[in-house]
CSV table of C-alpha atoms in Angstrom, one decimal:
chain,number,residue,atom,x,y,z
P,36,MET,CA,0.1,-0.2,-0.2
P,37,ILE,CA,1.3,3.1,-1.0
P,38,ARG,CA,0.1,5.8,1.4
P,39,ALA,CA,-0.4,9.1,0.5
P,40,TYR,CA,1.1,10.7,4.2
P,41,GLN,CA,5.1,11.6,3.5
P,42,SER,CA,8.0,10.4,5.2
P,43,LEU,CA,11.0,12.0,5.1
P,44,GLN,CA,14.1,10.0,4.1
P,45,TYR,CA,17.7,10.3,3.4
P,46,ASN,CA,18.0,14.2,2.9
P,47,TRP,CA,20.1,17.0,3.6
P,48,PHE,CA,19.2,20.1,5.8
P,49,PRO,CA,21.1,22.8,8.0
P,50,GLN,CA,22.1,21.4,11.7
P,51,GLY,CA,19.3,22.3,13.7
P,52,HIS,CA,16.7,22.8,11.2
P,53,GLN,CA,15.0,19.6,10.4
P,54,ARG,CA,13.5,19.6,6.7
P,55,LYS,CA,9.7,19.6,7.4
P,56,VAL,CA,7.3,18.0,4.8
P,57,LYS,CA,3.4,19.1,4.8
P,58,THR,CA,1.0,16.4,5.8
P,59,TYR,CA,-2.8,16.1,6.1
P,60,GLY,CA,-3.2,13.4,8.4
P,61,LYS,CA,-5.3,10.8,6.2
P,62,HIS,CA,-4.0,7.1,5.5
P,63,GLU,CA,-5.3,7.1,1.9
P,64,GLY,CA,-3.1,6.2,-1.2
P,65,ALA,CA,-2.8,3.6,-3.6
P,66,LYS,CA,-3.2,-0.1,-2.6
P,67,LEU,CA,-1.3,-2.1,-5.2
P,68,PHE,CA,-0.7,-5.9,-6.2
P,69,GLY,CA,2.5,-6.5,-8.3
P,70,ALA,CA,4.0,-9.4,-10.1
P,71,LEU,CA,7.5,-9.2,-11.3
P,72,ASP,CA,8.2,-11.5,-14.3
P,73,TYR,CA,12.0,-12.7,-14.0
P,74,GLU,CA,12.4,-13.7,-17.3
P,75,THR,CA,11.5,-10.4,-19.2
P,76,GLY,CA,11.8,-8.0,-16.1
P,77,LYS,CA,8.2,-6.8,-16.6
P,78,VAL,CA,6.0,-5.8,-13.9
P,79,PHE,CA,2.2,-6.7,-13.4
P,80,TYR,CA,0.4,-4.2,-11.6
P,81,GLN,CA,-3.2,-3.9,-10.3
P,82,GLU,CA,-4.7,-1.2,-8.3
P,83,ASP,CA,-7.8,-1.9,-6.1
P,84,GLU,CA,-9.6,0.1,-3.5
P,85,ALA,CA,-9.4,-2.7,-1.0
P,86,TYR,CA,-6.5,-4.7,0.4
P,87,ASP,CA,-8.1,-7.9,1.4
P,88,ALA,CA,-8.4,-11.6,-0.1
P,89,SER,CA,-11.0,-10.8,-2.6
P,90,ALA,CA,-9.1,-8.1,-4.2
P,91,PHE,CA,-6.1,-10.5,-4.2
P,92,GLU,CA,-8.4,-12.8,-6.1
P,93,ARG,CA,-8.9,-10.4,-8.7
P,94,PHE,CA,-5.5,-9.7,-8.8
P,95,LEU,CA,-4.7,-13.1,-9.5
P,96,THR,CA,-7.4,-13.7,-12.0
P,97,SER,CA,-6.1,-10.7,-13.9
P,98,VAL,CA,-2.3,-12.6,-13.6
P,99,LEU,CA,-3.9,-15.5,-15.2
P,100,GLN,CA,-5.5,-13.8,-17.7
P,101,ALA,CA,-2.1,-11.9,-18.7
P,102,TYR,CA,-0.4,-15.1,-18.7
P,103,PRO,CA,-2.9,-17.4,-20.6
P,104,THR,CA,-0.3,-20.3,-20.8
P,105,GLY,CA,2.1,-22.0,-18.8
P,106,LYS,CA,2.5,-22.6,-15.1
P,107,ILE,CA,3.2,-19.3,-13.1
P,108,ALA,CA,4.8,-19.6,-9.7
P,109,MET,CA,4.2,-17.0,-7.4
P,110,VAL,CA,6.7,-16.1,-4.8
P,111,LEU,CA,4.8,-14.6,-1.8
P,112,ASP,CA,5.2,-13.3,1.8
P,113,ASN,CA,3.2,-15.2,4.5
P,114,GLY,CA,0.5,-12.2,4.7
P,115,ARG,CA,-3.0,-12.9,5.8
P,116,ILE,CA,-4.5,-12.3,2.5
P,117,HIS,CA,-2.2,-15.1,0.9
P,118,LYS,CA,-3.3,-17.6,3.1
P,119,ALA,CA,-6.8,-16.9,3.4
P,120,ALA,CA,-9.2,-19.8,2.7
P,121,SER,CA,-11.0,-18.1,-0.1
P,122,ILE,CA,-7.2,-17.6,-1.7
P,123,GLU,CA,-6.5,-21.4,-0.9
P,124,ARG,CA,-9.6,-22.6,-2.5
P,125,PHE,CA,-9.0,-20.4,-5.5
P,126,VAL,CA,-5.3,-21.7,-6.0
P,127,GLU,CA,-6.8,-25.2,-5.7
P,128,GLU,CA,-8.9,-24.5,-8.7
P,129,GLN,CA,-6.3,-23.1,-10.7
P,130,PRO,CA,-3.7,-25.8,-11.8
P,131,ARG,CA,-1.5,-23.4,-13.7
P,132,LEU,CA,-1.0,-21.5,-10.4
P,133,GLU,CA,1.4,-22.1,-7.6
P,134,PHE,CA,2.4,-20.2,-4.7
P,135,VAL,CA,6.0,-20.5,-3.2
P,136,PHE,CA,6.0,-19.3,0.4
P,137,LEU,CA,9.2,-17.2,1.5
P,138,PRO,CA,10.5,-18.3,5.2
P,139,LYS,CA,8.8,-15.6,7.8
P,140,TYR,CA,10.7,-12.0,8.1
P,141,SER,CA,12.7,-12.3,5.0
P,142,PRO,CA,11.3,-9.7,2.4
P,143,GLU,CA,14.8,-9.4,1.4
P,144,LEU,CA,14.4,-12.6,-0.6
P,145,ASN,CA,11.5,-11.4,-2.6
P,146,PRO,CA,12.6,-9.0,-5.7
P,147,ILE,CA,8.8,-7.5,-5.5
P,148,GLU,CA,9.7,-5.8,-2.2
P,149,GLY,CA,12.8,-4.2,-3.5
P,150,LEU,CA,10.3,-2.8,-6.3
P,151,TRP,CA,8.0,-1.7,-3.3
P,152,LYS,CA,10.8,0.0,-1.8
P,153,TRP,CA,11.8,1.9,-5.0
P,154,LEU,CA,8.8,3.2,-6.2
P,155,LYS,CA,8.2,4.5,-2.5
P,156,SER,CA,11.6,5.9,-2.9
P,157,ASP,CA,10.8,7.6,-6.3
P,158,VAL,CA,7.3,8.5,-5.4
P,159,ILE,CA,6.6,9.0,-1.2
P,160,HIS,CA,9.9,10.0,0.3
P,161,ASN,CA,10.2,13.7,1.0
P,162,VAL,CA,7.2,15.0,-1.4
P,163,PHE,CA,3.9,16.2,-0.3
P,164,TYR,CA,0.9,15.5,-2.5
P,165,ASP,CA,-2.1,17.4,-1.3
P,166,LYS,CA,-4.8,15.0,-3.0
P,167,THR,CA,-4.8,11.3,-3.2
P,168,TYR,CA,-5.3,11.3,-7.0
P,169,LYS,CA,-1.7,13.0,-7.3
P,170,VAL,CA,-0.4,9.9,-5.8
P,171,ARG,CA,-2.1,7.9,-8.0
P,172,THR,CA,-0.9,9.8,-10.9
P,173,THR,CA,2.7,10.0,-9.8
P,174,VAL,CA,2.7,6.0,-9.0
P,175,SER,CA,1.3,5.3,-12.7
P,176,ARG,CA,4.1,7.2,-14.1
P,177,PHE,CA,6.5,5.2,-12.3
P,178,LYS,CA,4.9,1.9,-13.5
P,179,LYS,CA,5.1,2.9,-17.0
P,180,ARG,CA,8.4,4.2,-16.6
P,181,ILE,CA,9.9,1.0,-15.4
P,182,ASN,CA,7.9,-1.3,-18.0
P,183,GLN,CA,9.6,0.6,-20.6
P,184,ASN,CA,12.9,0.0,-19.1
P,185,PRO,CA,12.7,-3.9,-17.9
P,186,MET,CA,16.7,-4.2,-18.2
P,187,GLU,CA,16.7,-1.5,-15.2
P,188,VAL,CA,14.3,-4.0,-13.3
P,189,ILE,CA,16.4,-6.9,-13.8
P,190,ASP,CA,19.7,-5.0,-13.0
P,191,ARG,CA,18.0,-3.4,-9.8
P,192,LEU,CA,15.9,-6.5,-8.9
P,193,CYS,CA,16.8,-9.7,-10.0
P,194,LEU,CA,20.5,-10.2,-10.5
P,195,ARG,CA,21.1,-10.4,-6.8
P,196,VAL,CA,18.5,-13.5,-6.6
């Protein structure tokens, strides 16, 4: 989830004068699901209004449509929505879809976590958005930019795997 509230990260300011970034105190933002294709460097995204098992199932359906043939192995953390009963039933009905769960507390093993960190660094850190749609617009530009440069994605996220 890319929150509209801001964070100060890695910036310089005169000693004793901490940089201030406005905020309007709302927990709005963009709720994103993403899948990284290790072979091509392309990232498949889907935004949803919710971040729950139903939204995750919609995302999985979209992934299956985007990749209509072959087996799909999804590397996931141990989030609640990934292990919900409705998702387990959905995966059982989809022979092409397989989940590979990472060990607990090991986000560094999943390149998609690196993508979220990259996105937040480019979009959220040290910036004030006075409207949620501006966050979404900037996120959309980021998504478009990285999918136009799949080798940058591979170099940044996949080579360490």
